[in-house]
Short mmCIF file of C-alpha atoms in Angstrom, two decimals:
data_model
loop_
_atom_site.label_atom_id
_atom_site.label_comp_id
_atom_site.label_asym_id
_atom_site.label_seq_id
_atom_site.Cartn_x
_atom_site.Cartn_y
_atom_site.Cartn_z
CA MET A 164 -0.01 -0.07 -0.07
CA ASP A 165 1.21 3.62 -0.94
CA LYS A 166 1.63 5.68 2.09
CA LEU A 167 1.21 8.88 0.39
CA SER A 168 -2.11 10.50 -0.85
CA LYS A 169 -2.78 10.98 -4.18
CA ARG A 170 -3.51 14.63 -3.53
CA VAL A 171 0.09 15.16 -2.35
CA LYS A 172 1.80 13.09 -5.05
CA ARG A 173 0.08 15.44 -7.44
CA LEU A 174 2.08 18.37 -6.01
CA GLY A 175 5.41 19.52 -7.31
CA TYR A 176 7.95 21.41 -5.30
CA SER A 177 8.47 24.84 -5.44
CA GLN A 178 11.00 25.76 -8.46
CA THR A 179 11.77 29.02 -6.41
CA PHE A 180 13.02 27.11 -3.44
CA VAL A 181 14.66 24.28 -5.61
CA MET A 182 17.01 26.98 -7.31
CA SER A 183 17.59 28.83 -4.10
CA ASN A 184 18.59 25.72 -2.10
CA LYS A 185 20.94 24.54 -5.02
CA ALA A 186 22.59 27.90 -4.81
CA ARG A 187 22.94 27.58 -1.02
CA GLU A 188 24.82 24.32 -1.57
CA MET A 189 27.12 25.66 -3.92
CA LYS A 190 27.81 28.53 -1.66
CA ALA A 191 28.28 26.14 1.19
CA LYS A 192 31.02 24.56 -1.04
CA GLY A 193 32.81 27.76 -1.39
CA ILE A 194 31.59 28.76 -4.96
CA ASN A 195 30.97 32.44 -5.21
CA VAL A 196 27.41 32.19 -6.21
CA ILE A 197 25.08 35.54 -6.64
CA SER A 198 21.35 34.17 -6.16
CA LEU A 199 18.64 36.21 -7.46
CA THR A 200 16.14 33.63 -6.90
CA LEU A 201 13.85 34.67 -3.90
CA GLY A 202 10.90 37.25 -4.01
CA GLU A 203 12.12 38.82 -0.65
CA PRO A 204 13.10 42.56 0.03
CA ASP A 205 16.65 42.67 1.21
CA PHE A 206 15.86 45.65 3.70
CA ASP A 207 15.65 45.59 7.40
CA VAL A 208 12.22 46.10 9.12
CA PRO A 209 11.63 49.68 9.76
CA ASP A 210 12.40 50.71 13.42
CA ASN A 211 8.71 51.81 14.25
CA ILE A 212 7.40 48.15 13.30
CA LYS A 213 10.10 46.52 15.34
CA GLN A 214 9.26 48.60 18.40
CA ALA A 215 5.92 47.94 17.92
CA ALA A 216 6.73 43.93 18.27
CA PHE A 217 8.78 44.91 21.40
CA ASP A 218 5.96 46.75 22.98
CA ALA A 219 3.75 43.55 22.23
CA ILE A 220 5.93 41.28 23.83
CA ASN A 221 6.27 43.64 26.95
CA GLU A 222 2.61 43.92 26.94
CA ASN A 223 2.15 40.07 26.92
CA TYR A 224 0.47 39.37 23.76
CA SER A 225 1.49 35.88 23.75
CA HIS A 226 -2.05 34.18 23.78
CA TYR A 227 -4.26 33.18 21.22
CA SER A 228 -5.89 35.82 18.97
CA PRO A 229 -9.23 35.65 17.44
CA VAL A 230 -8.93 33.13 14.35
CA PRO A 231 -9.74 36.14 11.77
CA GLY A 232 -7.00 38.39 13.48
CA PHE A 233 -7.38 41.11 16.15
CA LEU A 234 -9.80 43.35 15.68
CA GLU A 235 -7.58 46.33 16.01
CA LEU A 236 -5.47 44.84 13.07
CA ARG A 237 -8.66 44.05 10.78
CA GLU A 238 -9.66 47.66 11.72
CA ALA A 239 -6.26 49.00 10.35
CA ILE A 240 -6.64 46.83 7.20
CA SER A 241 -10.21 48.03 6.77
CA ASN A 242 -8.77 51.79 7.01
CA LYS A 243 -6.15 50.91 4.79
CA LEU A 244 -8.22 49.59 1.83
CA LYS A 245 -10.18 52.75 2.29
CA ARG A 246 -7.08 54.98 2.26
CA ASP A 247 -5.30 53.50 -0.47
CA ASN A 248 -7.89 51.74 -2.73
CA ASN A 249 -10.97 53.62 -1.89
CA LEU A 250 -12.80 50.26 -1.07
CA ASP A 251 -14.99 49.89 1.94
CA PHE A 252 -14.66 46.61 3.65
CA LYS A 253 -15.78 45.93 7.30
CA PRO A 254 -13.47 44.23 9.81
CA THR A 255 -15.86 41.22 9.46
CA GLN A 256 -14.78 40.96 5.91
CA ILE A 257 -11.19 40.30 6.77
CA CYS A 258 -9.41 37.41 7.64
CA VAL A 259 -5.60 37.79 8.99
CA SER A 260 -3.77 34.63 7.89
CA ASN A 261 -0.25 33.13 8.24
CA GLY A 262 1.05 34.98 5.27
CA ALA A 263 -0.68 35.78 1.78
CA LYS A 264 -0.08 32.06 0.76
CA GLN A 265 -2.57 30.83 3.32
CA ALA A 266 -5.10 33.67 2.51
CA ILE A 267 -5.16 32.22 -1.01
CA ILE A 268 -5.42 28.76 0.29
CA ASN A 269 -8.21 29.59 2.61
CA VAL A 270 -10.35 31.09 -0.21
CA LEU A 271 -9.66 28.24 -2.65
CA ALA A 272 -10.62 25.77 0.25
CA ALA A 273 -13.81 27.59 0.70
CA ILE A 274 -15.00 27.28 -3.06
CA ILE A 275 -13.05 24.87 -4.80
CA ASP A 276 -14.48 21.19 -5.30
CA ASP A 277 -12.97 18.20 -7.14
CA GLU A 278 -12.46 18.65 -10.75
CA ASP A 279 -13.47 22.52 -10.73
CA GLU A 280 -11.48 24.60 -12.89
CA VAL A 281 -9.39 27.88 -11.87
CA LEU A 282 -8.26 30.05 -14.66
CA LEU A 283 -4.63 31.20 -14.39
CA PRO A 284 -3.27 33.95 -16.65
CA ALA A 285 0.38 33.09 -17.19
CA PRO A 286 2.88 33.95 -16.17
CA TYR A 287 1.69 33.30 -12.56
CA TRP A 288 3.28 32.88 -9.27
CA VAL A 289 4.62 29.33 -8.85
CA SER A 290 2.36 27.97 -6.19
CA TYR A 291 -0.84 29.13 -7.77
CA ASP A 292 -1.17 25.95 -9.74
CA GLU A 293 -0.11 23.70 -6.62
CA MET A 294 -2.60 25.21 -4.60
CA VAL A 295 -5.44 24.45 -6.96
CA LYS A 296 -4.16 20.84 -7.09
CA MET A 297 -4.11 20.61 -3.42
CA MET A 298 -7.70 21.50 -3.30
CA GLY A 299 -8.64 19.05 -5.88
CA GLY A 300 -9.19 21.55 -8.87
CA ASN A 301 -7.56 21.75 -12.27
CA SER A 302 -5.71 24.82 -13.54
CA VAL A 303 -6.67 26.22 -16.94
CA ILE A 304 -3.87 28.20 -18.28
CA LEU A 305 -4.12 31.18 -20.27
CA PRO A 306 -0.88 32.11 -22.14
CA THR A 307 0.46 35.37 -22.91
CA SER A 308 3.83 36.61 -24.06
CA PHE A 309 6.60 38.98 -24.25
CA VAL A 310 4.52 40.42 -27.24
CA THR A 311 1.67 41.17 -25.23
CA ASP A 312 3.33 42.32 -22.22
CA PHE A 313 2.43 39.11 -20.42
CA LYS A 314 -1.08 40.21 -20.06
CA ILE A 315 -4.53 38.65 -21.23
CA THR A 316 -7.18 40.14 -22.98
CA ALA A 317 -11.10 40.37 -22.10
CA GLU A 318 -11.60 38.29 -25.21
CA GLN A 319 -9.10 35.51 -24.37
CA LEU A 320 -10.65 35.46 -20.71
CA GLU A 321 -14.11 34.92 -22.28
CA GLU A 322 -13.25 31.88 -24.45
CA ALA A 323 -11.76 30.24 -21.63
CA ILE A 324 -14.84 30.13 -19.37
CA THR A 325 -16.77 26.92 -19.24
CA GLU A 326 -19.14 25.49 -17.05
CA LYS A 327 -16.80 24.21 -14.68
CA THR A 328 -15.10 27.50 -14.18
CA LYS A 329 -15.12 28.35 -10.51
CA ALA A 330 -12.44 31.07 -10.16
CA ILE A 331 -9.80 33.12 -11.63
CA LEU A 332 -6.66 33.74 -9.81
CA PHE A 333 -3.82 36.38 -10.72
CA SER A 334 -1.43 38.80 -9.16
CA SER A 335 -1.44 42.61 -10.12
CA PRO A 336 1.29 43.75 -9.95
CA CYS A 337 2.46 40.41 -11.19
CA ASN A 338 5.26 38.05 -10.02
CA PRO A 339 7.03 37.29 -12.06
CA SER A 340 6.62 39.61 -14.90
CA GLY A 341 6.69 42.90 -12.92
CA GLY A 342 3.88 44.13 -15.07
CA TYR A 343 0.34 45.24 -13.79
CA TYR A 344 -3.16 45.54 -15.46
CA THR A 345 -4.26 49.00 -16.08
CA TYR A 346 -7.69 50.41 -15.13
CA ASP A 347 -8.93 50.08 -18.55
CA GLU A 348 -7.86 46.67 -18.89
CA LEU A 349 -9.19 45.45 -15.58
CA LYS A 350 -12.62 47.31 -16.32
CA SER A 351 -12.76 45.09 -19.52
CA ILE A 352 -11.95 42.15 -17.50
CA ALA A 353 -14.51 42.91 -15.01
CA LYS A 354 -17.15 43.34 -17.74
CA VAL A 355 -16.61 39.80 -18.85
CA LEU A 356 -16.75 38.27 -15.21
CA ALA A 357 -19.63 40.25 -14.20
CA LYS A 358 -21.70 38.07 -16.66
CA TYR A 359 -20.58 35.10 -14.44
CA PRO A 360 -21.40 35.77 -10.87
CA ASN A 361 -20.57 32.15 -9.56
CA ILE A 362 -16.86 32.84 -10.90
CA THR A 363 -14.86 34.01 -7.82
CA ILE A 364 -12.05 36.71 -8.89
CA ILE A 365 -9.13 36.14 -6.35
CA SER A 366 -6.93 39.32 -6.70
CA ASP A 367 -3.39 39.03 -5.16
CA GLU A 368 -2.47 42.55 -4.60
CA ILE A 369 0.93 41.77 -2.40
CA TYR A 370 3.06 43.89 -4.51
CA GLU A 371 0.62 47.21 -4.65
CA PHE A 372 3.19 49.56 -3.18
CA ILE A 373 6.25 48.35 -5.20
CA ASN A 374 5.03 50.54 -8.47
CA TYR A 375 7.08 52.87 -10.21
CA GLU A 376 4.75 54.66 -12.38
CA THR A 377 1.12 55.05 -11.39
CA LYS A 378 -1.20 53.74 -8.57
CA THR A 379 -2.52 50.46 -9.54
CA THR A 380 -6.14 49.36 -9.75
CA SER A 381 -7.73 46.70 -7.71
CA ILE A 382 -10.40 44.97 -9.75
CA ALA A 383 -12.66 45.13 -6.79
CA GLN A 384 -13.16 48.78 -7.37
CA PHE A 385 -15.52 47.78 -10.17
CA PRO A 386 -18.98 47.61 -8.51
CA GLU A 387 -20.19 45.17 -10.96
CA VAL A 388 -17.83 42.39 -9.50
CA ARG A 389 -17.49 43.65 -6.00
CA GLU A 390 -19.40 40.90 -4.44
CA GLN A 391 -17.53 38.14 -6.10
CA THR A 392 -13.91 39.33 -5.52
CA ALA A 393 -11.49 38.17 -2.82
CA ILE A 394 -8.55 40.66 -2.45
CA ILE A 395 -5.29 39.14 -1.17
CA ASN A 396 -2.70 41.23 0.24
CA GLY A 397 -0.17 41.38 3.43
CA VAL A 398 2.93 43.21 4.95
CA SER A 399 5.80 40.99 3.35
CA LYS A 400 6.85 43.11 0.40
CA ALA A 401 6.07 46.76 1.21
CA TYR A 402 7.38 46.56 4.72
CA ALA A 403 9.98 44.04 4.14
CA MET A 404 8.39 41.57 6.87
CA THR A 405 8.62 38.37 4.87
CA GLY A 406 9.36 36.34 7.82
CA TRP A 407 6.63 37.84 10.07
CA ARG A 408 3.95 35.84 8.16
CA ILE A 409 1.15 38.28 8.02
CA GLY A 410 -1.16 38.17 5.19
CA TYR A 411 -4.76 38.72 4.70
CA SER A 412 -7.90 38.47 2.75
CA ALA A 413 -10.78 41.09 2.27
CA CYS A 414 -13.81 39.35 0.94
CA PRO A 415 -17.48 39.58 0.48
CA GLU A 416 -19.28 38.49 4.02
CA TRP A 417 -20.24 34.78 2.60
CA LEU A 418 -16.60 34.10 1.53
CA ALA A 419 -14.99 35.75 4.82
CA LYS A 420 -16.92 33.76 7.03
CA ALA A 421 -15.99 30.46 4.96
CA CYS A 422 -12.29 31.43 5.05
CA GLU A 423 -12.49 32.12 8.96
CA LYS A 424 -14.16 28.33 9.13
CA VAL A 425 -11.19 26.89 7.16
CA GLN A 426 -8.40 28.72 9.19
CA GLY A 427 -10.02 27.76 12.19
CA GLN A 428 -9.54 24.10 11.42
CA MET A 429 -5.97 24.62 10.01
CA THR A 430 -3.81 27.01 11.95
CA SER A 431 -6.55 29.33 14.09
CA GLY A 432 -4.84 33.20 14.25
CA ALA A 433 -1.87 34.29 13.19
CA ASN A 434 1.24 35.24 15.37
CA THR A 435 0.18 37.61 17.86
CA VAL A 436 3.35 39.78 18.12
CA ALA A 437 3.60 40.02 14.42
CA GLN A 438 0.01 40.92 14.17
CA ARG A 439 0.35 44.15 16.71
CA ALA A 440 3.36 44.94 14.59
CA SER A 441 1.52 44.91 11.55
CA ILE A 442 -1.04 47.28 12.85
CA THR A 443 1.78 49.74 13.42
CA ALA A 444 2.96 49.07 9.72
CA LEU A 445 -0.51 49.76 8.05
CA ASN A 446 -1.57 52.69 10.12
CA THR A 447 1.85 54.55 8.92
CA ASP A 448 1.59 56.56 5.87
CA PRO A 449 3.04 54.63 3.23
CA SER A 450 5.34 57.64 2.21
CA GLU A 451 7.31 56.91 5.44
CA TYR A 452 8.52 53.37 3.55
CA LYS A 453 9.19 54.97 -0.08
CA TYR A 454 12.74 54.75 0.29
CA MET A 455 12.73 51.16 -0.34
CA ILE A 456 10.62 51.59 -3.46
CA ASP A 457 12.97 54.56 -4.67
CA ALA A 458 16.05 51.93 -4.23
CA PHE A 459 14.30 49.27 -6.14
CA LYS A 460 13.64 51.44 -9.03
CA GLU A 461 17.20 52.57 -9.03
CA ARG A 462 18.24 49.06 -9.25
CA ARG A 463 15.52 48.26 -11.99
CA ASP A 464 17.00 50.70 -14.22
CA ILE A 465 20.40 49.62 -13.70
CA VAL A 466 19.61 46.02 -14.39
CA TYR A 467 17.32 46.94 -17.56
CA ASP A 468 20.17 48.86 -19.19
CA LEU A 469 22.73 45.61 -18.37
CA MET A 470 20.10 43.04 -19.31
CA LYS A 471 19.35 44.65 -22.75
CA GLU A 472 23.11 44.12 -23.71
CA ILE A 473 23.06 40.28 -22.87
CA PRO A 474 22.79 38.26 -25.96
CA GLY A 475 19.77 36.32 -26.73
CA PHE A 476 17.72 38.16 -23.88
CA LYS A 477 14.23 39.79 -24.80
CA VAL A 478 13.51 42.22 -22.01
CA VAL A 479 10.41 44.20 -20.93
CA LEU A 480 10.73 47.01 -18.58
CA PRO A 481 9.03 46.04 -15.43
CA LYS A 482 6.60 48.61 -13.99
CA ALA A 483 6.23 47.02 -10.41
CA ALA A 484 7.44 44.47 -8.13
CA PHE A 485 11.39 43.65 -8.19
CA TYR A 486 11.61 41.15 -10.91
CA PHE A 487 12.68 40.76 -14.38
CA PHE A 488 11.46 38.01 -16.69
CA PRO A 489 13.36 38.19 -19.80
CA ASP A 490 12.26 35.70 -22.78
CA VAL A 491 15.39 33.44 -23.19
CA SER A 492 13.58 31.19 -26.27
CA TYR A 493 16.66 31.94 -28.29
CA TYR A 494 18.55 29.46 -26.50
CA ILE A 495 16.00 26.70 -26.30
CA GLY A 496 16.87 23.60 -28.17
CA LYS A 497 20.34 24.55 -28.19
CA THR A 498 23.22 22.57 -26.51
CA LEU A 499 25.30 24.86 -24.48
CA ASN A 500 28.79 23.48 -23.28
CA GLY A 501 27.42 19.76 -23.45
CA THR A 502 24.03 20.68 -21.65
CA GLU A 503 20.74 20.28 -23.68
CA ILE A 504 18.45 23.31 -23.10
CA LYS A 505 15.10 21.70 -23.49
CA ASP A 506 13.33 24.56 -21.47
CA SER A 507 14.12 27.63 -19.31
CA ASP A 508 14.70 25.33 -16.28
CA ASP A 509 17.41 23.93 -17.92
CA PHE A 510 18.63 27.33 -18.96
CA ALA A 511 18.21 28.65 -15.46
CA MET A 512 20.40 25.63 -14.19
CA PHE A 513 22.93 26.25 -17.00
CA LEU A 514 23.41 29.84 -15.85
CA LEU A 515 23.76 28.56 -12.11
CA GLU A 516 26.24 26.28 -12.82
CA ASN A 517 28.25 28.15 -15.36
CA ALA A 518 27.86 31.64 -14.43
CA HIS A 519 27.35 31.08 -10.87
CA VAL A 520 24.14 33.16 -10.93
CA GLY A 521 20.91 31.92 -9.43
CA CYS A 522 17.41 32.57 -11.03
CA VAL A 523 14.58 30.54 -11.71
CA GLY A 524 13.29 28.76 -14.86
CA GLY A 525 9.71 29.96 -15.90
CA VAL A 526 8.20 26.49 -16.33
CA SER A 527 6.47 26.48 -13.01
CA PHE A 528 5.48 30.14 -13.87
CA GLY A 529 3.66 28.92 -16.77
CA SER A 530 6.01 30.47 -19.06
CA PRO A 531 8.62 27.82 -19.98
CA GLU A 532 10.47 30.42 -22.49
CA CYS A 533 11.24 32.89 -19.61
CA ILE A 534 13.37 33.06 -16.59
CA ARG A 535 12.83 35.23 -13.60
CA PHE A 536 15.26 37.39 -11.76
CA SER A 537 14.73 39.06 -8.56
CA TYR A 538 16.67 42.53 -8.41
CA ALA A 539 16.28 42.71 -4.42
CA ALA A 540 19.78 42.78 -4.06
CA SER A 541 22.53 45.19 -3.96
CA GLU A 542 23.84 47.18 -6.86
CA GLU A 543 27.27 45.51 -6.76
CA GLU A 544 25.60 42.06 -6.98
CA LEU A 545 23.36 43.13 -9.72
CA ARG A 546 26.23 44.49 -11.79
CA GLU A 547 28.34 41.46 -11.27
CA ALA A 548 25.75 38.99 -11.88
CA MET A 549 24.59 40.78 -15.45
CA ARG A 550 28.26 40.76 -16.13
CA ARG A 551 28.96 37.18 -15.55
CA ILE A 552 25.84 36.25 -17.76
CA LYS A 553 26.86 38.31 -20.70
CA GLU A 554 30.36 37.20 -20.52
CA LEU A 555 29.11 33.43 -20.60
CA LEU A 556 26.46 33.83 -23.26
CA GLU A 557 28.73 35.87 -25.83
CA LYS A 558 30.48 32.44 -26.29
CA PHE A 559 27.39 31.21 -27.90
#
């Protein structure tokens, strides 16, 4: 008898962590590896947030919180959504989770039955497809490309919807492409989805503040889809609090209650000290933390100029987040230094082993012709990484 469930055997390992672990192993052997694999700000947590955590410890916030989070934190999230997004959510519509990842799983667990379909515009974050599998659903991939700025159209969406479609899950700003949907693009998408009120829209907005052009739009701002939209967000990216594991969902009442039910049977409330610190983070004017965004923009511009010089790379200037997602299809099907490059995962491993630069192949992002680089690293590391890659690929 096989001891593992069919459900767990359907799952793959996160390619992000596969590549970051490989980079760590090489570093442990004394190899000078520059790892641009993980989507994690390289800044320290701001001092006022750290102080709030110290205060919470001293005030003995060491007991269970309510399952959906402290009321004060849900009020802070409600105020943030009004301040930054012009959205009205009551605290009862918010569920604070152990990271945005759990917030997504809560929503999927609440709505997905076996064989239900979830639409995933590609490229998508590596865990989306695996989360759908975990819930017994099937992902339907909506392909995009370098040419379309990695975004779907309303017409493409309409064609993909079937009687089995239960949800659409996407991030805007997008991990891994660094793009986002404009107001007009989301309006046209909302117009399509409003015709199918049984489809839940799961909008991952975790990179909302890391945006270099104009303020991003939430699809929940369109009244026609407001009652079928679940917003996913958290404190990991904007406040450099990845390890604190605080995310949240903001949903219609019926879905918020279901998320609370799911979480109550899985983990209960999130870390209490991190919750108290997150109140301070969310109540602070976002401009206080703009120095991080400014630094990311400077690094983006540096990497863009350098990456354009790398032979075989097709590069779109990312407008948000902290990733580049170049098309490397030029190298797919070739043999480089005796290594057959069947897809971008092979190419990413080739770069790691030959240039000692870690990135993530695009197969698990739904775009097997692309690779993802995080530029949440020092300028020195970024310049050296691009130099190594260019020097290696100029030989081919």
